[in-house]
GROMACS .gro file of C-alpha atoms in nm:
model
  396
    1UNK     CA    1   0.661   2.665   2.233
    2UNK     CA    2   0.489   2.523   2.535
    3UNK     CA    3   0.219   2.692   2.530
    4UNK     CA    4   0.164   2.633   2.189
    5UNK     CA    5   0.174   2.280   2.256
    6UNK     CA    6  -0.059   2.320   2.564
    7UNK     CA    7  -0.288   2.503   2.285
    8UNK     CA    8  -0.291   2.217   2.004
    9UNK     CA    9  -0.320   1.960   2.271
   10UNK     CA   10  -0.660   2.124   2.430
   11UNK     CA   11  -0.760   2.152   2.037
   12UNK     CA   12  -0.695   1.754   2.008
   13UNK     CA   13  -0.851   1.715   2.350
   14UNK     CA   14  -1.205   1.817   2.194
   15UNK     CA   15  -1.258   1.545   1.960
   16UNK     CA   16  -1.076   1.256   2.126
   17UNK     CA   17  -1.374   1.154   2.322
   18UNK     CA   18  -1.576   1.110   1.973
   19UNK     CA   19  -1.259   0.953   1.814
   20UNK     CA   20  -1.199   0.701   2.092
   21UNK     CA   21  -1.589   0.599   2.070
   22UNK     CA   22  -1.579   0.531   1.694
   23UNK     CA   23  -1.264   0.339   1.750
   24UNK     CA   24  -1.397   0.136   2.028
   25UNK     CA   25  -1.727   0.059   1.825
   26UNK     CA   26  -1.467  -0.041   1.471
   27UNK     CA   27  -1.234  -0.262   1.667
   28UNK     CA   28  -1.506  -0.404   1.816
   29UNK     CA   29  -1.697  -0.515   1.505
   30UNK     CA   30  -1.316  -0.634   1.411
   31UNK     CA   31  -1.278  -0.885   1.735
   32UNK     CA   32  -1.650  -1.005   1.644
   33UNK     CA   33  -1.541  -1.087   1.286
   34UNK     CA   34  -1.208  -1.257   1.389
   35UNK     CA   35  -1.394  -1.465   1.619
   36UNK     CA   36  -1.647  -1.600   1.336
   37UNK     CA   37  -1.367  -1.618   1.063
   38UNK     CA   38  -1.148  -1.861   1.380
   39UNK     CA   39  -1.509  -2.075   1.451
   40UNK     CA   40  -1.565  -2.151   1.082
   41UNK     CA   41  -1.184  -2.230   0.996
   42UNK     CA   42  -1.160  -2.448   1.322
   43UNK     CA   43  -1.156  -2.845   1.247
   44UNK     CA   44  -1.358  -3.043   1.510
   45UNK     CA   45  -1.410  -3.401   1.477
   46UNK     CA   46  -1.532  -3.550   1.201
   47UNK     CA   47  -1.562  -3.223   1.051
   48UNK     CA   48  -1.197  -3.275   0.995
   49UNK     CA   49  -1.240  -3.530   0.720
   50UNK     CA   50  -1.356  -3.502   0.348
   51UNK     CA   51  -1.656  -3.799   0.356
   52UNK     CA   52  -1.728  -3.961   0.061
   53UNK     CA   53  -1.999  -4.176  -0.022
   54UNK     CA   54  -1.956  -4.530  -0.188
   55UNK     CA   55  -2.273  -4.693  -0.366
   56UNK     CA   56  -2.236  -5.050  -0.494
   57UNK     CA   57  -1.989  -5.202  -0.240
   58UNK     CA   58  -2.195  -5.391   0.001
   59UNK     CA   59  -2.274  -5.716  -0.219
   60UNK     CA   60  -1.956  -5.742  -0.365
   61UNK     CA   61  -1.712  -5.979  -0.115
   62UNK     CA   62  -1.395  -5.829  -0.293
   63UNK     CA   63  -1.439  -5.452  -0.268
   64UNK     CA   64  -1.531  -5.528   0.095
   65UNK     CA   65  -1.181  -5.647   0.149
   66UNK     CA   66  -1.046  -5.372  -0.080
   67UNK     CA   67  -1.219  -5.108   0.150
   68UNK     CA   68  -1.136  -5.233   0.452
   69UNK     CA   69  -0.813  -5.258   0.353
   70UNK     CA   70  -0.784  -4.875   0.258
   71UNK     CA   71  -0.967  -4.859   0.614
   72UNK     CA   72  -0.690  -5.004   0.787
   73UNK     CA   73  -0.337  -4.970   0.586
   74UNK     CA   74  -0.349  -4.721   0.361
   75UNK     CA   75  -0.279  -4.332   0.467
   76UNK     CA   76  -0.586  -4.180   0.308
   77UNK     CA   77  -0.793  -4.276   0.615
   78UNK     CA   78  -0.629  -4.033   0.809
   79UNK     CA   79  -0.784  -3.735   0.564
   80UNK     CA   80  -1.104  -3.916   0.399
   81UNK     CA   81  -1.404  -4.090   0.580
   82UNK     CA   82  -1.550  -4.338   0.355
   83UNK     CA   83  -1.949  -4.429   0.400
   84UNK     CA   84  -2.160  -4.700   0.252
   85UNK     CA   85  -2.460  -4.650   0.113
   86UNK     CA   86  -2.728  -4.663  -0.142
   87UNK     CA   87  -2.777  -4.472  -0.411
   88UNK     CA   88  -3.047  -4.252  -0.317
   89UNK     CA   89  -2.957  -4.233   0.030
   90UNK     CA   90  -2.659  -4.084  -0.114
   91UNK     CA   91  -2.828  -3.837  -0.309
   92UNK     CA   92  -3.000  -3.713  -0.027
   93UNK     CA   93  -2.671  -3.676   0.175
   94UNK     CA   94  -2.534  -3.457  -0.073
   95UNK     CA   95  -2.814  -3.274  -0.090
   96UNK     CA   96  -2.800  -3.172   0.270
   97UNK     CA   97  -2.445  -3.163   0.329
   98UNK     CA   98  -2.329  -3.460   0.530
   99UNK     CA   99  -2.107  -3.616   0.211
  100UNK     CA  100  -1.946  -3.414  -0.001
  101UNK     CA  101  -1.957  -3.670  -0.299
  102UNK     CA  102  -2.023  -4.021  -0.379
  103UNK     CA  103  -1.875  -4.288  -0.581
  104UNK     CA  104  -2.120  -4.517  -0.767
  105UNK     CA  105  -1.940  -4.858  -0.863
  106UNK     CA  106  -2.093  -5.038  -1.161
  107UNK     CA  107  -2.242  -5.395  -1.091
  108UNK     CA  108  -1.956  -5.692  -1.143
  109UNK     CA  109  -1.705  -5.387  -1.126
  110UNK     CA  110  -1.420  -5.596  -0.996
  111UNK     CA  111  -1.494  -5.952  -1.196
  112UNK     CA  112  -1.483  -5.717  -1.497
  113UNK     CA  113  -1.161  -5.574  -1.391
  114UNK     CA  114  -1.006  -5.909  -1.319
  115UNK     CA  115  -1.063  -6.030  -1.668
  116UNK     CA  116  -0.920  -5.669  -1.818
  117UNK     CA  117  -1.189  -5.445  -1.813
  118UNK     CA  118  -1.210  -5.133  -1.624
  119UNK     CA  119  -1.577  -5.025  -1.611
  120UNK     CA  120  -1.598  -4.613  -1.564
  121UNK     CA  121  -1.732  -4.488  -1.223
  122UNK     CA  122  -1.967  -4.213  -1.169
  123UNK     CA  123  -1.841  -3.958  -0.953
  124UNK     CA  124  -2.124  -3.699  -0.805
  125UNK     CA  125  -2.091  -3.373  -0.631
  126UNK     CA  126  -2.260  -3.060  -0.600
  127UNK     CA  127  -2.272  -2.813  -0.896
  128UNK     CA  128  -1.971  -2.559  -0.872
  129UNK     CA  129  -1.784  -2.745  -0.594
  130UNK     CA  130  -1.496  -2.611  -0.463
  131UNK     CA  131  -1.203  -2.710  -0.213
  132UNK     CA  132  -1.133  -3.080  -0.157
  133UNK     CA  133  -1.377  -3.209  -0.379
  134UNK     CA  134  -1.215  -3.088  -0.653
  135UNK     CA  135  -0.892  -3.197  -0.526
  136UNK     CA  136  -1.067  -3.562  -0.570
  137UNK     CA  137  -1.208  -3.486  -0.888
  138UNK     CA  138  -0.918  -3.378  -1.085
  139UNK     CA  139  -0.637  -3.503  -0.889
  140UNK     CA  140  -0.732  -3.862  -0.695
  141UNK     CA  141  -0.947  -3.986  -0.948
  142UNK     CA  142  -0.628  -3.895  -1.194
  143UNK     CA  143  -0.388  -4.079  -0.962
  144UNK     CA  144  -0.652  -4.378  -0.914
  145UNK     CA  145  -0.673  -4.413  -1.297
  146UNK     CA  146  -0.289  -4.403  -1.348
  147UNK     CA  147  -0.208  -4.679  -1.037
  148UNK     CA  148  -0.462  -4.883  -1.168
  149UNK     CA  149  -0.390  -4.896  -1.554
  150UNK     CA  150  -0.010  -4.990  -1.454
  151UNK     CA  151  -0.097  -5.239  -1.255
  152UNK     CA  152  -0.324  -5.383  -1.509
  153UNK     CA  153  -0.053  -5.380  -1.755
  154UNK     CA  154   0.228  -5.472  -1.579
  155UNK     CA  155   0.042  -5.782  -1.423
  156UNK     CA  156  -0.102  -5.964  -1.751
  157UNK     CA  157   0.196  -5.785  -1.953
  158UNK     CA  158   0.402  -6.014  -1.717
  159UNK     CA  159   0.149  -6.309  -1.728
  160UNK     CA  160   0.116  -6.303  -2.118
  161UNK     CA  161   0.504  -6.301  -2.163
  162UNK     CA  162   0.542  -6.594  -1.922
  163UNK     CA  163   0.235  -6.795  -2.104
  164UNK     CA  164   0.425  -6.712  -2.492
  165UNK     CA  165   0.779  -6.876  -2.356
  166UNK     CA  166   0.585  -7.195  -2.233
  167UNK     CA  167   0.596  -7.101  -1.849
  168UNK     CA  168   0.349  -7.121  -1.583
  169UNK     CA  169   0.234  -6.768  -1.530
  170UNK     CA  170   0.058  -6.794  -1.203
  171UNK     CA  171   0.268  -6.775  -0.910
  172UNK     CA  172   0.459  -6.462  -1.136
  173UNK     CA  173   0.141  -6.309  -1.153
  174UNK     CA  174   0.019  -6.349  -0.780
  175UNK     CA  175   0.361  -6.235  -0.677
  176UNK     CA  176   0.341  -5.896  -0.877
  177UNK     CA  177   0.011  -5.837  -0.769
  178UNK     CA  178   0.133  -5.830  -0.427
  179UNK     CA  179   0.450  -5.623  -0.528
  180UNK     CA  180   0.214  -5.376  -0.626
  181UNK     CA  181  -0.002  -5.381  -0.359
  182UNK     CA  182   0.235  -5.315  -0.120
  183UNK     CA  183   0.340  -5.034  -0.341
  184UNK     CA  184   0.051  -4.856  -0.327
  185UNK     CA  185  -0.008  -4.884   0.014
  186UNK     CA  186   0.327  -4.761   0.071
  187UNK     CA  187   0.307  -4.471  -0.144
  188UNK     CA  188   0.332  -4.245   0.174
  189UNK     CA  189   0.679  -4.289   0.187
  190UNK     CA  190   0.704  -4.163  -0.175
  191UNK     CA  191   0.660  -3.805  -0.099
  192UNK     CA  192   0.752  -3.546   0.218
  193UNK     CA  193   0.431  -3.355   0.346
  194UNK     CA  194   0.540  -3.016   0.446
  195UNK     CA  195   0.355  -2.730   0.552
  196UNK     CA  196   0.352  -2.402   0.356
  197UNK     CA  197   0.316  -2.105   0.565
  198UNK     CA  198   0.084  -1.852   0.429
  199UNK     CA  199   0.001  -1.565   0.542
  200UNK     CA  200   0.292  -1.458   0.617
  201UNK     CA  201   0.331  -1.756   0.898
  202UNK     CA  202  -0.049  -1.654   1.063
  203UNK     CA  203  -0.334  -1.825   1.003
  204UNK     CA  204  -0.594  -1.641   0.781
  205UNK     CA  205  -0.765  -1.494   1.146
  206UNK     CA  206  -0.418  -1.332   1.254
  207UNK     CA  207  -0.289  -1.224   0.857
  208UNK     CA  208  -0.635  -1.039   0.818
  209UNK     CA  209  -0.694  -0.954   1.178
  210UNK     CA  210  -0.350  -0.741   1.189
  211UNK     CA  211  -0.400  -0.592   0.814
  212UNK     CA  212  -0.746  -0.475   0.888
  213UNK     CA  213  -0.664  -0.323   1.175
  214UNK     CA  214  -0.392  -0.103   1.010
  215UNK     CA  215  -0.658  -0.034   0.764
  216UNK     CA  216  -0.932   0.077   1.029
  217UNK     CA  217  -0.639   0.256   1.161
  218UNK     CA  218  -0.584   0.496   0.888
  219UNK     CA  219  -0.921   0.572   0.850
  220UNK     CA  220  -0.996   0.693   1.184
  221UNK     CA  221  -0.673   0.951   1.111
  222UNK     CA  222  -0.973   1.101   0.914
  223UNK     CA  223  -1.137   1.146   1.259
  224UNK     CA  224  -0.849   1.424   1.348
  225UNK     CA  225  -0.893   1.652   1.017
  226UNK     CA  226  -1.111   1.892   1.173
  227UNK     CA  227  -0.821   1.973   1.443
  228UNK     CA  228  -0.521   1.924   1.185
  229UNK     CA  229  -0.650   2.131   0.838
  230UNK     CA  230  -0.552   2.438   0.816
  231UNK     CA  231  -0.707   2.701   0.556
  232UNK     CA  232  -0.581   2.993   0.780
  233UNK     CA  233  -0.197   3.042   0.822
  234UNK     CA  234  -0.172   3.353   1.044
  235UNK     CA  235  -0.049   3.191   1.362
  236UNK     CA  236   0.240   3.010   1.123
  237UNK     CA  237   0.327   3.379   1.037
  238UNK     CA  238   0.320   3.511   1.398
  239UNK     CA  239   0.483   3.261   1.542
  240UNK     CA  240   0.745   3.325   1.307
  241UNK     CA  241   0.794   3.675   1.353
  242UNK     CA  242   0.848   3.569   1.722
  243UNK     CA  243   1.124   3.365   1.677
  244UNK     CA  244   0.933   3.024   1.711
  245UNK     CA  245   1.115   2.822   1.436
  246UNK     CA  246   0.904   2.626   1.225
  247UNK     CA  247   1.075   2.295   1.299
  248UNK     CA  248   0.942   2.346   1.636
  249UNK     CA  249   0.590   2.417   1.542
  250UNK     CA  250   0.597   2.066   1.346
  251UNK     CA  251   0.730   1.905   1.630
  252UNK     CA  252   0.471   2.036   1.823
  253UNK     CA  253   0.217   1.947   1.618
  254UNK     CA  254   0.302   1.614   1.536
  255UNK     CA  255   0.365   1.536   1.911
  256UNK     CA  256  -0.026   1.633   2.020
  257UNK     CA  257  -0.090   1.404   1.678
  258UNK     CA  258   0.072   1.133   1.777
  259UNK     CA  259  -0.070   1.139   2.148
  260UNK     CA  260  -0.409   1.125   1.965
  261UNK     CA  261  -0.322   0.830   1.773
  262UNK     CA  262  -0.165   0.646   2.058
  263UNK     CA  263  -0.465   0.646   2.248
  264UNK     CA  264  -0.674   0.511   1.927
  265UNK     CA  265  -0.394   0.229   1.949
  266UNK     CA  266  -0.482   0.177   2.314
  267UNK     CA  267  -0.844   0.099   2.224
  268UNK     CA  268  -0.656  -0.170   1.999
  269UNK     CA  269  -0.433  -0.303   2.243
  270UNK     CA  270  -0.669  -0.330   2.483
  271UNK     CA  271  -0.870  -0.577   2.295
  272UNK     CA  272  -0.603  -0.757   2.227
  273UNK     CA  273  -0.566  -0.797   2.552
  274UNK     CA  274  -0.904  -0.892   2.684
  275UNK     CA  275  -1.088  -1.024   2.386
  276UNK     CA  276  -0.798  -1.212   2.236
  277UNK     CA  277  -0.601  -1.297   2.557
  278UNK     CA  278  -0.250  -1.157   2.403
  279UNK     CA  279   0.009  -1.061   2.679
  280UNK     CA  280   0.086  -0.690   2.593
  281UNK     CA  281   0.445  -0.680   2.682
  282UNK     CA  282   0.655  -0.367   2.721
  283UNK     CA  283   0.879  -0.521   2.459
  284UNK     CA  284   0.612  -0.587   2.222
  285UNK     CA  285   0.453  -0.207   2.291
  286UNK     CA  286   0.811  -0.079   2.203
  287UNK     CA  287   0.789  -0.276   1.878
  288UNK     CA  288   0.472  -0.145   1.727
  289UNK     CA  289   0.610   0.203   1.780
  290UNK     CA  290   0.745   0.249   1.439
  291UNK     CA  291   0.461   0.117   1.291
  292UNK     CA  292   0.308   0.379   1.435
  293UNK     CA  293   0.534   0.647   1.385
  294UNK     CA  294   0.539   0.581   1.019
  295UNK     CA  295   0.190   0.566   0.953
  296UNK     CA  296   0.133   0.894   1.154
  297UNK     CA  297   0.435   1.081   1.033
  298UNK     CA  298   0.271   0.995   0.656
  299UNK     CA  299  -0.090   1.126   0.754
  300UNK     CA  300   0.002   1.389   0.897
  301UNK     CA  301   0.255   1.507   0.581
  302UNK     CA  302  -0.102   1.461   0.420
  303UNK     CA  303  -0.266   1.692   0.618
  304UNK     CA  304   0.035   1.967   0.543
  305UNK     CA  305  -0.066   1.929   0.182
  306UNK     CA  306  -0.409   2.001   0.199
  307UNK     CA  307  -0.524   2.332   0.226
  308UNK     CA  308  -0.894   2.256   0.307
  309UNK     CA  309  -1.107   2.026   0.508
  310UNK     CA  310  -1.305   1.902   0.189
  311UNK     CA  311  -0.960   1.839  -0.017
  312UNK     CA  312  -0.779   1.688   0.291
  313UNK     CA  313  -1.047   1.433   0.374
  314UNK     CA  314  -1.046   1.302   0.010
  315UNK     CA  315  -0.653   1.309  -0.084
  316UNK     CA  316  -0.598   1.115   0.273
  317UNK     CA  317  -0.910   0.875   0.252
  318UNK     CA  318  -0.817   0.770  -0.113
  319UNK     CA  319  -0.467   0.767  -0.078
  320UNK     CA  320  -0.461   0.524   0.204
  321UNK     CA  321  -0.719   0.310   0.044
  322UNK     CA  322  -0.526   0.253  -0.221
  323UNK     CA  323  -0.179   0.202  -0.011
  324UNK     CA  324  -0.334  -0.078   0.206
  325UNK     CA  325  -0.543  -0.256  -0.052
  326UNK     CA  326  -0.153  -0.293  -0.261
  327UNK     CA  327  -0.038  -0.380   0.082
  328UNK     CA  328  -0.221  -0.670   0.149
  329UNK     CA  329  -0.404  -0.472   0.415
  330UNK     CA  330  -0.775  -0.532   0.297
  331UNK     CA  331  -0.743  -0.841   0.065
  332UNK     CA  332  -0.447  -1.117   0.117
  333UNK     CA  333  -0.062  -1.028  -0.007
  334UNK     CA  334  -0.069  -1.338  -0.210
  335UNK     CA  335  -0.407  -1.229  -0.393
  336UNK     CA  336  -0.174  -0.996  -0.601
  337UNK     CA  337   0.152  -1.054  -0.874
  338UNK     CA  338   0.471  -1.143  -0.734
  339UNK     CA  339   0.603  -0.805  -0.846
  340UNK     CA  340   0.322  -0.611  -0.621
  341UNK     CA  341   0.411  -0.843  -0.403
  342UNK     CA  342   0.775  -0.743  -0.356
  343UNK     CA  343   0.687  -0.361  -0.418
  344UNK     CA  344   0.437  -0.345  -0.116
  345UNK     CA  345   0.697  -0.519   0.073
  346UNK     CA  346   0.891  -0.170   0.043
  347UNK     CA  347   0.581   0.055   0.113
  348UNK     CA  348   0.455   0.170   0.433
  349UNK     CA  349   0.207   0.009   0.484
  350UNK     CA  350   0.357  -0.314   0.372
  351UNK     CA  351   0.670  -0.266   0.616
  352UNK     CA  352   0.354  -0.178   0.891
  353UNK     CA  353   0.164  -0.518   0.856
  354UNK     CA  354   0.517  -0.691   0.853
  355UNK     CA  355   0.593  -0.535   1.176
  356UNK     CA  356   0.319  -0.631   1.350
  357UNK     CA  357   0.311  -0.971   1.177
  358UNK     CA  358   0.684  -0.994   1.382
  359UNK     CA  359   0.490  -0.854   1.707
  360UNK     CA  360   0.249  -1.181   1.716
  361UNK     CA  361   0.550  -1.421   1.606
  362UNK     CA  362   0.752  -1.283   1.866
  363UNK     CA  363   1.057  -1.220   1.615
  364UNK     CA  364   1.199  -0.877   1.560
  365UNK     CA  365   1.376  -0.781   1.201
  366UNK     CA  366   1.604  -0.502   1.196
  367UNK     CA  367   1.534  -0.407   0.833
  368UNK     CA  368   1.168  -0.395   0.854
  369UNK     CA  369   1.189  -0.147   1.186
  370UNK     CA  370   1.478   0.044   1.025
  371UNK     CA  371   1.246   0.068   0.725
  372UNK     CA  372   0.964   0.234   0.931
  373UNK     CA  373   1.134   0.510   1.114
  374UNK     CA  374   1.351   0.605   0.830
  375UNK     CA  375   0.991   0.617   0.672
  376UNK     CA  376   0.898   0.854   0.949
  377UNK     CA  377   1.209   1.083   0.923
  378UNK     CA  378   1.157   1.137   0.577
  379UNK     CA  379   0.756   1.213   0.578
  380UNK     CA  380   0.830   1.469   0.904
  381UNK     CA  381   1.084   1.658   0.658
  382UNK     CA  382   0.854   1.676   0.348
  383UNK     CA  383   0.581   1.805   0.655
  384UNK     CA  384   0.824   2.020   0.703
  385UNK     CA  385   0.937   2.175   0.409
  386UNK     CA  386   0.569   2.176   0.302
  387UNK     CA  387   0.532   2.392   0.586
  388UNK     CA  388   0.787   2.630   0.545
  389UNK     CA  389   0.697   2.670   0.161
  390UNK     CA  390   0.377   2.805   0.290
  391UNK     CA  391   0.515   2.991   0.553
  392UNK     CA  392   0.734   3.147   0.281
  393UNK     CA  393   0.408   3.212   0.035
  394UNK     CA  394   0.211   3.411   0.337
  395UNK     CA  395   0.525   3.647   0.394
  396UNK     CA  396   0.543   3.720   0.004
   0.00000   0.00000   0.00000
């Protein structure tokens, strides 16, 4: 069997050099696009607050102390910018991006609040807004509306029942008013900000980064069907008649396979390592093994079922599209229903992107590798027994 190794490996040794420039060219454009997707989701400066416009504040004594309050005590200043200016000015902001919306306060807003009436504000943003400003929109405009209607009733509610029962409301009244106050601007202690971790604990660079490259990766396995399609059988049949097992043949085969596929992973790694500064780690190499293994072991059982170059191309090129887009390998896991979800967590590909999710987190889960080379064992004995079926078929 060694020389029929020697033989398939000088076969694969043809169209490496092709296979190792497309891979080098794919990853590339990959590292280019992980760069722009990290420069546009990195927060710098200012850039790191939603800024919102206010028009009708500067004349108006009270609102000044109300906003410089918020300016000063209250926790939104730590996520909002708040700018003062006119209306038009703030039209023209919005229009070229520097605020995201503006509030417009009505004139005598607050001296027709103090007497019980809550003039509506107009609230302006661009058509179809997404993001934060609907956040504002729907939820902080909601939460505004609901602080400020309480107040309003529990202060004259309180100042009307003390006025009925012959009682001097006023100092009651001040006193709640500062009760609430504080309240609000102590709100912050109401709740527990905690951080969800999405993408499987990667930001949305690393989650898509690792899933498209498992993706690139199992389309430039269509780069080796030339070497690994078979339509004629006749060395299976003679290498049978000379006692070379077919288990060993497989074996063989796969082994020159794999070699091929390690050195597209190479082109990968070495990326990583230059363009994206990871340390490569024997330990970490060791741990994308299965990964590999699995993915191999299931393109090449693809390969044993096709029976032409035409036929193997398409099964394998459809077949894997389909596997990584339910994976979460082309769009985001949490894109799909929480019973996909759990299925693809189960699937190759699935257990492939959790693997190397584990190789950038520097954990290591014993299911998830168990998972891939049991995947492996079983694909290598369906390659096999597809194999020997067709062995079987040329001797009848």
């Amino acid at each position: 069997m060694k020389k029929y190794f020697v033989l398939q490996l000088k076969r694969l040794l043809r169209l490496l050099p092709p296979v190792l420039i497309v891979a080098a060219v794919l990853f590339g454009c990959l590292m280019v696009a992980l760069d722009a997707i990290t420069d546009l989701s990195k927060p710098e400066g200012d850039t790191a607050k939603f800024k919102l416009g206010l028009v009708g504040t500067v004349d108006d004594l009270y609102l000044q102390l109300g906003l410089k309050a918020m300016q000063s005590l209250d926790s939104t200043r730590y996520s909002i910018e708040m700018v003062e200016m006119t209306e038009a000015d703030a039209e023209t902001a919005i229009r070229s991006g520097e605020i995201a919306a503006f509030v417009a306060f009505p004139e005598n807003f607050l001296e027709n609040a103090l007497h019980g009436n809550i003039l509506p504000l107009k609230f302006v943003c661009t058509t179809g807004a997404i993001g934060i400003v609907s956040l504002v929109k729907e939820e902080f405009t909601q939460v505004a509306q609901d602080m400020l209607l309480a107040a309003q009733k529990g202060i004259y509610g309180s100042g009307n029942a003390m006025l009925e029962n012959g009682m001097s409301g006023a100092q009651v009244v001040g006193d709640i008013s500062l009760e609430y106050a504080e309240f609000i601007f102590r709100r912050g202690n109401m709740y527990r900000t905690s951080e969800l971790k999405a993408f499987d604990g990667l930001g949305m660079d690393g989650y898509m980064g690792g899933a498209l490259s498992i993706t690139l990766f199992m389309m430039l396995c269509l780069t080796f069907a030339p070497a690994m399609i078979r339509k004629d059988h006749s060395l299976t049949r003679m290498l049978c008649a000379g006692r070379r097992g077919i288990l060993g043949q497989v074996l063989c085969d796969f082994g020159v396979y794999l070699l091929g596929l390690l050195c597209v992973a190479a082109v990968l790694l070495l990326y990583l390592a230059f363009w994206q500064g990871a340390s490569l780690t024997p330990l970490l190499i060791l741990q994308g093994l299965p990964a590999l293994l699995a993915l191999g072991a299931l393109s090449f059982l693809m390969y044993e079922l096709s029976s032409d170059l035409v036929s193997g191309i398409l099964l394998q090129f459809f077949s894997m599209l389909a596997l990584c887009f339910l994976c979460g390998c082309m769009y985001p896991i949490t894109f799909f229903p929480e019973s996909v979800q759990t299925v693809s967590a189960y699937l190759p590909m699935g257990l492939a992107r959790l693997q190397l999710t584990d190789c950038a987190l520097g954990v290591f889960s014993l299911p998830t590798t168990a998972g891939l080379i049991i995947y492996a064992l079983v694909f290598l004995a369906a390659a096999l027994s597809v194999r020997h079926l067709k062995a079987t078929k040329i001797r009848g």
